[in-house]
Coordinates of C-alpha atoms in Angstrom, one line a residue:
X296 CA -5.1 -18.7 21.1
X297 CA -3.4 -15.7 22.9
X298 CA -4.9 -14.6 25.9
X299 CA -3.7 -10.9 26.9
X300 CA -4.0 -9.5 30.8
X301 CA -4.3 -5.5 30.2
X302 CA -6.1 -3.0 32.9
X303 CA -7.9 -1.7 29.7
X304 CA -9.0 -3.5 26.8
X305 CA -9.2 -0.4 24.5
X306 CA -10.3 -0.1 20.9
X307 CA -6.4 0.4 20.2
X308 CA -5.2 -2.0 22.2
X309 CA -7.4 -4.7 20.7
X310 CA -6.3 -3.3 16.8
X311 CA -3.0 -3.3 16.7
X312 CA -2.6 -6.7 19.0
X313 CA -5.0 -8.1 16.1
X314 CA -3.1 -6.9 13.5
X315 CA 0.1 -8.4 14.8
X316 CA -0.9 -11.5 15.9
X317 CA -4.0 -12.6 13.6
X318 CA -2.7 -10.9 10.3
X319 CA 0.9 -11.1 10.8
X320 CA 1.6 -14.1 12.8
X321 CA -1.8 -16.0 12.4
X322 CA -3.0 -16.9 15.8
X323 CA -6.3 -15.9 17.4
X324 CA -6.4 -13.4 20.5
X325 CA -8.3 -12.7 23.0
X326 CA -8.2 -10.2 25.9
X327 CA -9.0 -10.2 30.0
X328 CA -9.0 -8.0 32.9
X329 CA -9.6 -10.9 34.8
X330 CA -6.5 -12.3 36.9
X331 CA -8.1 -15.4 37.7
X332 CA -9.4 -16.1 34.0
X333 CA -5.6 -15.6 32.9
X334 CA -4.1 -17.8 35.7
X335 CA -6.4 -20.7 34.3
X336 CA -5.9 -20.4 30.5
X337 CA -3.4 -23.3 30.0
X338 CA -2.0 -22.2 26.5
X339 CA -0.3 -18.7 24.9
X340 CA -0.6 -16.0 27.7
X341 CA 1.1 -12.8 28.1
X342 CA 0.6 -9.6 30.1
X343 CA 0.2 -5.8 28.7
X344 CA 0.1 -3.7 31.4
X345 CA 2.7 -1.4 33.4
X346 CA 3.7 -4.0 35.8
X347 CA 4.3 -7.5 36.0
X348 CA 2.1 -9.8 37.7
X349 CA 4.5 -12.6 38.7
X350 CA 6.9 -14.2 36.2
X351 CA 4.2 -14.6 33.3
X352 CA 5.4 -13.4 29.5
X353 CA 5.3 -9.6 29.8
X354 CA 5.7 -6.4 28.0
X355 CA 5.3 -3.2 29.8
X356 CA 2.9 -1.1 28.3
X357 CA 3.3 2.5 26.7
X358 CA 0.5 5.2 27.5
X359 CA -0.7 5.6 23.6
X360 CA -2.9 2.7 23.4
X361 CA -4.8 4.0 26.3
X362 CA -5.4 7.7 25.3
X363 CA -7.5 9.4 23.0
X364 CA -6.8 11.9 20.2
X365 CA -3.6 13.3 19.3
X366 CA -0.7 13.7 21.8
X367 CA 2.4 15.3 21.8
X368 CA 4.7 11.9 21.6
X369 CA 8.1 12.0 22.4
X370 CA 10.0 9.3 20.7
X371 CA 13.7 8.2 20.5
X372 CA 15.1 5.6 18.2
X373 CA 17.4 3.2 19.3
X374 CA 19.0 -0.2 17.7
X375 CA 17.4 -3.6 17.7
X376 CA 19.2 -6.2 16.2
X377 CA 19.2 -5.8 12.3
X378 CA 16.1 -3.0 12.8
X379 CA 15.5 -0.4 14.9
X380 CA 12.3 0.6 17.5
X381 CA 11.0 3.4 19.7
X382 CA 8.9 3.3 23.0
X383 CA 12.1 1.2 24.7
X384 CA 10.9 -0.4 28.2
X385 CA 13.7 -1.8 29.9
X386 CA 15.6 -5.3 30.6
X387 CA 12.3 -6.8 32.7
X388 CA 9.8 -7.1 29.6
X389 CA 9.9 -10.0 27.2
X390 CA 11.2 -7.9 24.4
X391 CA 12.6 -4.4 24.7
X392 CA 9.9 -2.3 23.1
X393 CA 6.6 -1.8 22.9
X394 CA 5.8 -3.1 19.9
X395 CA 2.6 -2.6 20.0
X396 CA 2.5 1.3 20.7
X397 CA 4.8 1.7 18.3
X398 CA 3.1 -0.6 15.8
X399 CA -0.1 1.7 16.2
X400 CA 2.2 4.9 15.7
X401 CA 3.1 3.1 12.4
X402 CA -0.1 1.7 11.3
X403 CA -2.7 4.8 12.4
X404 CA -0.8 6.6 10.3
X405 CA -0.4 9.0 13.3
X406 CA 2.5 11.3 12.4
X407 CA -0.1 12.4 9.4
X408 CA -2.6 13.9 11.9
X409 CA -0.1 15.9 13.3
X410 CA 0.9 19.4 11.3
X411 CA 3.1 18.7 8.6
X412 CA 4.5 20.2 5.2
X413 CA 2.7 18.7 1.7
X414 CA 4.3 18.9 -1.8
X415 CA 2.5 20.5 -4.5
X416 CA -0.8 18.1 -5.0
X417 CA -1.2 17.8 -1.4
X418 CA 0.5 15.3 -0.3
X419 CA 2.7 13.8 2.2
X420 CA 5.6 13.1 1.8
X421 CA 8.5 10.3 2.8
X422 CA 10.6 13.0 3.7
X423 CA 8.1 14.5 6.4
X424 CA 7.9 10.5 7.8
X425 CA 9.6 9.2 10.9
X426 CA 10.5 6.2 8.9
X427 CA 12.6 8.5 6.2
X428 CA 14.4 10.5 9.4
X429 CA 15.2 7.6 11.2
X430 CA 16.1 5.7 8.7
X431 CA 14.1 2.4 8.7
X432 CA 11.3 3.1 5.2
X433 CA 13.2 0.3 3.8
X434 CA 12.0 -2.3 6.5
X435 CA 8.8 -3.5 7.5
X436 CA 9.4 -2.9 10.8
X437 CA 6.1 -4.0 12.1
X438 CA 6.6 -7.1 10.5
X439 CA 9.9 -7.6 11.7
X440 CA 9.2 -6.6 15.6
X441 CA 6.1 -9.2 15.1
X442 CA 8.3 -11.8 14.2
X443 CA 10.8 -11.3 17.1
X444 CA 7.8 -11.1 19.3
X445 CA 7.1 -14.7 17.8
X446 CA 10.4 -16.0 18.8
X447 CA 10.0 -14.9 22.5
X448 CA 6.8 -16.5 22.9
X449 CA 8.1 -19.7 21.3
X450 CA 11.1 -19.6 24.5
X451 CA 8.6 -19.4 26.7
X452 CA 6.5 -21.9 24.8
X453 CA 8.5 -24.2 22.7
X454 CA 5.5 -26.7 22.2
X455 CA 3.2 -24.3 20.5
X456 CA 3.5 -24.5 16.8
X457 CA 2.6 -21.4 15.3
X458 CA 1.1 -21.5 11.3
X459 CA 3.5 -20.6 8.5
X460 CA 3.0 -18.1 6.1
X461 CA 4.2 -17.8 2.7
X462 CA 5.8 -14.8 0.7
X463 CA 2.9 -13.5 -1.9
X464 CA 3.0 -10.8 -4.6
X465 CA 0.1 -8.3 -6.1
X466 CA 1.3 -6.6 -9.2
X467 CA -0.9 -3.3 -9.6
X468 CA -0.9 -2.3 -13.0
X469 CA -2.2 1.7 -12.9
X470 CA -4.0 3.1 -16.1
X471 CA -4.3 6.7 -16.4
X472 CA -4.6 6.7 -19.9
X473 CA -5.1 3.6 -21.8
X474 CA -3.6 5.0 -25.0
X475 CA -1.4 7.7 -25.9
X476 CA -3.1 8.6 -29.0
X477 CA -6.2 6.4 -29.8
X478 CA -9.7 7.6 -28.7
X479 CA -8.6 11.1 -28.0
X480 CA -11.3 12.6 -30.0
X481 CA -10.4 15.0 -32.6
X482 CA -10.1 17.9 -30.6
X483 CA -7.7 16.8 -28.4
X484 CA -5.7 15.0 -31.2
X485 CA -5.5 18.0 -33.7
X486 CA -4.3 20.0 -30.6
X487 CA -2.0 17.3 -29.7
X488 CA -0.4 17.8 -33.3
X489 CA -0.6 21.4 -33.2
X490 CA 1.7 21.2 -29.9
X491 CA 3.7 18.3 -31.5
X492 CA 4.5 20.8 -34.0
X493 CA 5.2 24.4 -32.2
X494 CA 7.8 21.9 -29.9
X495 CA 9.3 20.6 -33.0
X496 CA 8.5 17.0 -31.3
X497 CA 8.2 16.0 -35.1
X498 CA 8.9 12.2 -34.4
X499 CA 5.7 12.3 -31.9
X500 CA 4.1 14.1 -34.9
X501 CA 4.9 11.2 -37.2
X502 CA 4.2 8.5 -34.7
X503 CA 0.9 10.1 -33.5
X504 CA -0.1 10.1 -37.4
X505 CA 0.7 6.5 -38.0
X506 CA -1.6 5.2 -35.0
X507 CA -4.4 7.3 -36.0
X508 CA -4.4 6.0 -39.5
X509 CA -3.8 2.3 -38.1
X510 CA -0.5 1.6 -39.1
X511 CA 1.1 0.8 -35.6
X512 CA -0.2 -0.1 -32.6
X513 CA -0.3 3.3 -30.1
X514 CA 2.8 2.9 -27.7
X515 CA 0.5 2.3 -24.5
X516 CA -1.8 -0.3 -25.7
X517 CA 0.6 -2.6 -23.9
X518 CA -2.5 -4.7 -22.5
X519 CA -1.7 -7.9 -24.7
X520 CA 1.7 -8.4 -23.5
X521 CA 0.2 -8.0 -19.9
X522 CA -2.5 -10.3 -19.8
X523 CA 0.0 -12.7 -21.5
X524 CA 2.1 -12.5 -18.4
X525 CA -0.8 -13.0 -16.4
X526 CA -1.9 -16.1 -17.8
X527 CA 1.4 -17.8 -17.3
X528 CA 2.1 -15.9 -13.8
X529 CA 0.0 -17.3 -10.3
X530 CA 0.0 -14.0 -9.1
X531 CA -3.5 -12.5 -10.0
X532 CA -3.1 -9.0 -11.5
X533 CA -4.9 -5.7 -10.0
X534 CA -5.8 -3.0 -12.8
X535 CA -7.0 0.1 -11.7
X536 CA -8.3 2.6 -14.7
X537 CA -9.0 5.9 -14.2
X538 CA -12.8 6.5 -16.1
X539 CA -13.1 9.7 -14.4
X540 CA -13.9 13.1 -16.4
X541 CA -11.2 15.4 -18.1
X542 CA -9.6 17.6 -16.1
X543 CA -6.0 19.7 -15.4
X544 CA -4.6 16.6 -13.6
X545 CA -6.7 13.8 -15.5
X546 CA -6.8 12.8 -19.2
X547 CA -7.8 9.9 -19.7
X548 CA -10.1 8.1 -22.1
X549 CA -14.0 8.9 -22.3
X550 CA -15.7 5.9 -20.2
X551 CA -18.5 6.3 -23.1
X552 CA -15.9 5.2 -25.7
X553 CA -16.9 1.8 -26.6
X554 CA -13.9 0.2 -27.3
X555 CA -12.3 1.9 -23.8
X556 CA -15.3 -0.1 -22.5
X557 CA -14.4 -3.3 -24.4
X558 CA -10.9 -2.8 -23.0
X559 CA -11.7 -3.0 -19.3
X560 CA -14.2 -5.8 -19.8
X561 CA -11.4 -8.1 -21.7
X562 CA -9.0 -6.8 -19.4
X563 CA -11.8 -8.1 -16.0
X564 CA -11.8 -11.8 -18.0
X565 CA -7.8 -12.6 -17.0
X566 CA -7.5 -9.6 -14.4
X567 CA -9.0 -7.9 -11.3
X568 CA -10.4 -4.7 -11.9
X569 CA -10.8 -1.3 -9.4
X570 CA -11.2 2.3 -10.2
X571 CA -8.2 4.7 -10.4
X572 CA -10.2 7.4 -8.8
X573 CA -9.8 10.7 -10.1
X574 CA -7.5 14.3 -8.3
X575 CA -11.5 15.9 -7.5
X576 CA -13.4 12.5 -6.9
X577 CA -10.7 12.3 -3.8
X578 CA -12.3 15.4 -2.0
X579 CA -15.7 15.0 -3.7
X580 CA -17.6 12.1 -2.4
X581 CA -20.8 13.2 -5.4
X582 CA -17.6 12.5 -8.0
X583 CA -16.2 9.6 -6.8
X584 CA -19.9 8.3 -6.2
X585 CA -20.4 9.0 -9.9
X586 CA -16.9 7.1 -11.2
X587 CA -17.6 4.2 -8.7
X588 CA -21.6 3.4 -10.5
X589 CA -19.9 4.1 -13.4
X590 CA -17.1 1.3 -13.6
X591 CA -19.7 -0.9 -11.8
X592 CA -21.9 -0.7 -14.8
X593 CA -18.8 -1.1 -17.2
X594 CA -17.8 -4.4 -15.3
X595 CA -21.2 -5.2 -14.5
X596 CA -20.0 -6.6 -10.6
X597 CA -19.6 -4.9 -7.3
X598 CA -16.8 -2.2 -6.9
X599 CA -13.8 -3.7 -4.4
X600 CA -10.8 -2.0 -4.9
X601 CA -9.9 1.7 -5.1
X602 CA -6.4 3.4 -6.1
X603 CA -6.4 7.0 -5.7
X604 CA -5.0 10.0 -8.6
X605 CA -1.4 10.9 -8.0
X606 CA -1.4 8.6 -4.6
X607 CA -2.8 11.7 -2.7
X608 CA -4.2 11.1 0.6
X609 CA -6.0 13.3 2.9
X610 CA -6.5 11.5 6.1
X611 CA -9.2 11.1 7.0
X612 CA -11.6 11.8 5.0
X613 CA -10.7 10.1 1.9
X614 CA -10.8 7.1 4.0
X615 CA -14.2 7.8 5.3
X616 CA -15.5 8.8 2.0
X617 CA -14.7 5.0 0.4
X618 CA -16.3 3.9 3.8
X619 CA -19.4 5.4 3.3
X620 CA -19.7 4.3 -0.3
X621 CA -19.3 0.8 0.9
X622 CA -15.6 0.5 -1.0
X623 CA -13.9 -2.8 0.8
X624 CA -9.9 -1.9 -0.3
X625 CA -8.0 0.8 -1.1
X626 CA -4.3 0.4 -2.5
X627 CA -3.0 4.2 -2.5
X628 CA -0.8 3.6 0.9
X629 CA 2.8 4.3 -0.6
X630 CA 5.6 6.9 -1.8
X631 CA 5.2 7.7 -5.3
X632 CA 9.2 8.8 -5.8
X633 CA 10.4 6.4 -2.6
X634 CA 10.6 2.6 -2.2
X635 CA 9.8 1.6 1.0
X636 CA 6.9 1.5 4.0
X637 CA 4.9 3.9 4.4
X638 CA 3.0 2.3 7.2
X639 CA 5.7 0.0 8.2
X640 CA 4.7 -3.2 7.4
X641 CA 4.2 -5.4 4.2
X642 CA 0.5 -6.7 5.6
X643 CA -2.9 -5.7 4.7
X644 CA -4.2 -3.6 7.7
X645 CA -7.7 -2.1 8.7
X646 CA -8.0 1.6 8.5
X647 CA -8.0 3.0 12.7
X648 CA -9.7 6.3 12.2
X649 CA -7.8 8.4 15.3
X650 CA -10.8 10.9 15.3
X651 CA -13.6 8.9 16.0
X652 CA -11.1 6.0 18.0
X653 CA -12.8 3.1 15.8
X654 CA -11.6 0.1 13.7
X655 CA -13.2 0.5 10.3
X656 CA -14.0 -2.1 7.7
X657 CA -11.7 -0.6 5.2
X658 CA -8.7 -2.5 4.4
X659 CA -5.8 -0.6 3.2
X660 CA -3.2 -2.4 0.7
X661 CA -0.2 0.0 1.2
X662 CA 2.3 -0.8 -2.0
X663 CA 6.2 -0.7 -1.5
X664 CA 7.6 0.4 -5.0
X665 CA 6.6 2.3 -7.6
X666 CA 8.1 2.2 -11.3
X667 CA 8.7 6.0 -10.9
X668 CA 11.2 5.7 -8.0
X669 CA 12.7 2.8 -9.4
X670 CA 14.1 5.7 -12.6
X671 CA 16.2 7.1 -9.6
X672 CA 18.8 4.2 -10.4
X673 CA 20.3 4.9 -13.9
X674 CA 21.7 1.4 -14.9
X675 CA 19.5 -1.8 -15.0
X676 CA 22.4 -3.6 -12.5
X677 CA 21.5 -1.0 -10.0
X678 CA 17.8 -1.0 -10.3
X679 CA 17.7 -5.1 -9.8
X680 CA 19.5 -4.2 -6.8
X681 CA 17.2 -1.9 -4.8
X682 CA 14.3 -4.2 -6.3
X683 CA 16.3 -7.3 -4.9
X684 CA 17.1 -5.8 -1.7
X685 CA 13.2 -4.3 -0.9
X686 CA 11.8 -8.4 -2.1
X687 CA 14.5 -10.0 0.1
X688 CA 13.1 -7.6 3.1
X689 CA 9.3 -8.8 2.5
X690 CA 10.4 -12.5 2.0
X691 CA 12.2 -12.6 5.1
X692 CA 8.7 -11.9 7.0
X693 CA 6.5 -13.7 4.4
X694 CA 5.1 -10.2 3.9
X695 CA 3.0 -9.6 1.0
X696 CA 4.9 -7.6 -1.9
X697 CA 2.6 -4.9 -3.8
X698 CA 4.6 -3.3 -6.5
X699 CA 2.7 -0.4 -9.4
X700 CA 3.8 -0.7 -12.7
X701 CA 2.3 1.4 -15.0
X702 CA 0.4 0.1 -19.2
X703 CA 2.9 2.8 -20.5
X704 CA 5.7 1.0 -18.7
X705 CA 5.4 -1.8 -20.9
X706 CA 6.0 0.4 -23.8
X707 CA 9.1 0.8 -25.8
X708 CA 9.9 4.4 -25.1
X709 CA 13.9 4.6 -24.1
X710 CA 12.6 5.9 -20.3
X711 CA 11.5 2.6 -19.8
X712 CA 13.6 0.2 -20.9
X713 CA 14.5 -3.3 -19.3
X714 CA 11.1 -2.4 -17.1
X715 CA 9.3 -5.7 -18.8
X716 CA 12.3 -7.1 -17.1
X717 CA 11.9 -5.8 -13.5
X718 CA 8.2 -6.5 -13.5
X719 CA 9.2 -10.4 -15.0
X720 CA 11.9 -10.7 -12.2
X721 CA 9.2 -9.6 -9.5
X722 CA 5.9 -12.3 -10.9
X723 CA 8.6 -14.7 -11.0
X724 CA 10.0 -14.1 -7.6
X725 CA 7.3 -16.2 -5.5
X726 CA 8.6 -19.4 -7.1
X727 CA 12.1 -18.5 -5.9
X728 CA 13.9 -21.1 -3.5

């Protein structure tokens, strides 16, 4: 165990030190005010406070982690190795920065308190982030700075063996629509063929026509070739489907269809299931109340896991709205048109809610790469790449790797081709050497 000297054991303090060391690293820590209780603990002991006590292990601390609400930070990048940091404290610490201030900055989600400009679905976006200015969304940098912080402590104590962790993936595969054309209803597939034929999309006409009549199977009824993979893959599959009503942004299948139904339930014998929540339930806890009983009946078990429409966050109340309805895990932490971090680290983390200065129960599952931003690179050498480069970052931490793939991904339209590839090349990449 870690025991921590501090002036103030704060609810921030005692967060982020919990996320570093118990999530990331995976020792136990404990906190003290108490000089003479720290002089007498005989194993890992550092000190987080503004100065040094004697010639302990000791990071000076930075003022965030002892304030409340929203302050006007001043930070400055500088170069660390192969990463960079903010909040630098001199040559007398252990380690240059304050990791853990900066970790918080990270992890609270801080910067999206503060005012900021949001696309068109109300979002925010990389390019407002610190991590996109400064140039480190590529890296877990929490991760990383953890791990450095590990090899201090082991030069100051070489005889503690710390536990190893191993590099994990969780595909996500997001449904928004199960089908393309199947169990549309004939309203919404006679105006799909009206369009199809004022837009001269005449091959969609014909294509639409043979799936309705049963001739081929509809281009987004992929879920065969998925749970195939599944079966021979030891990652376990998330699949999130949105059930919610039809709307502007939403058009999905009818949750009443009962072959939609039989979907999700063959789908919850080989995979995990959550609900895709749906653009409204996000801001309307009675809607997202509704979609939640609803998938629970469907899959007849608890609801766990939540993805949110179009990745749109609104911190935070969306947060606060899964809380109260008792939701354990939400996965919509990520860029949808940018690989990277958006939280700055490739761990599970617990939700900090900066207004009410309280660790919540949530755990948020921030995903790194989206099949969208991967359609940036135009060959499939150049894709493999960026995917390559963004795996070899999480692996080198042990991080856990959360990628979205999409059922029409799978499909055999032109915009995704060699994407059964990609998404083979990441299930197969735990059993890498």
């Amino acid at each position: 165990m870690l025991l921590v000297y501090t002036h103030k054991i704060s609810p921030r303090l005692k967060y982020v030190f919990k996320h570093i060391c118990k999530r990331i690293l995976g020792i136990e820590v404990n906190f003290t005010t108490q000089i003479e209780e720290f002089i007498a603990h005989d194993s890992l002991k550092m000190s987080y406070t503004t100065k040094q006590l004697g010639n302990e292990f000791f990071v000076k601390s930075h003022d965030i982690l002892f304030e409340q609400g929203l302050s006007d930070l001043d930070i400055h990048l500088h170069p660390w190795e192969n990463t960079k940091c903010f909040f630098h404290i001199g040559e007398k610490s252990a380690i240059p920065f304050d990791i853990f201030s900066a970790s918080f900055y990270l992890l609270s989600r801080y910067e999206e308190y503060l005012p900021h400009l949001k696309d068109d679905y109300g979002r925010f976006t990389a390019k407002e982030s610190l991590a996109y200015k400064e140039g480190f969304l590529h890296q877990p940098v929490v991760d990383i700075w953890a791990y450095k912080f590990k090899a201090a402590l082991q030069k100051q104590f070489p005889k503690f063996e710390f536990p190893v962790k191993s590099y994990r993936v969780v595909p996500i595969i997001d449904v928004p629509s199960a089908y393309k054309y199947k169990l549309k209803g004939i309203m919404r597939s006679f105006g799909g063929m009206i369009k199809d034929v004022f837009r001269l999309r005449l091959k969609g006409l014909y294509t639409r026509l043979l799936v309705l009549f049963g001739f081929i199977h509809d281009p987004y009824d992929t879920f065969k070739y998925i749970i195939n993979r599944q079966k021979h893959s030891s990652s376990k599959f998330l699949f999130f489907f949105l059930i919610g009503d039809y709307t502007t942004y939403d058009k999905g299948i009818n949750p009443n269809k009962k072959k939609f139904v039989s979907l999700m339930k063959h789908v919850g014998d080989y995979c995990n299931v959550g609900l895709k929540a749906s653009f409204f339930a996000i801001e309307d806890m009675s809607i997202l109340k509704k979609e939640k009983l609803r998938i629970e009946e469907i899959m007849n078990t608890n609801l766990i896991a939540t993805r949110q429409s179009f990745s749109k966050l609104n911190l935070p109340e969306s947060y606060r709205n899964l809380i109260s309805l008792e939701i354990k895990e939400d996965y919509t932490m990520g860029y949808v048109d940018h690989i990277g971090f958006r939280a700055g680290s490739c761990t599970p983390f617990l939700f900090y809610d900066l207004d009410y200065e309280v660790q919540t129960p949530l755990k948020i599952v921030p995903y790194h790469l989206m099949d969208y931003a991967l359609l940036k690179q135009h060959s499939q050498l150049d894709k493999k790449k960026v995917l390559s480069e963004i795996m070899d970052e999480i692996k080198q931490v042990n991080g856990q790797f959360v990628p979205i793939f999409h059922n029409y991904t799978f499909s055999d339209h032109d915009r995704w081709k060699g994407f059964k590839e990609l998404f083979n090349i990441i299930i197969d990449s735990p059993n890498e050497d």
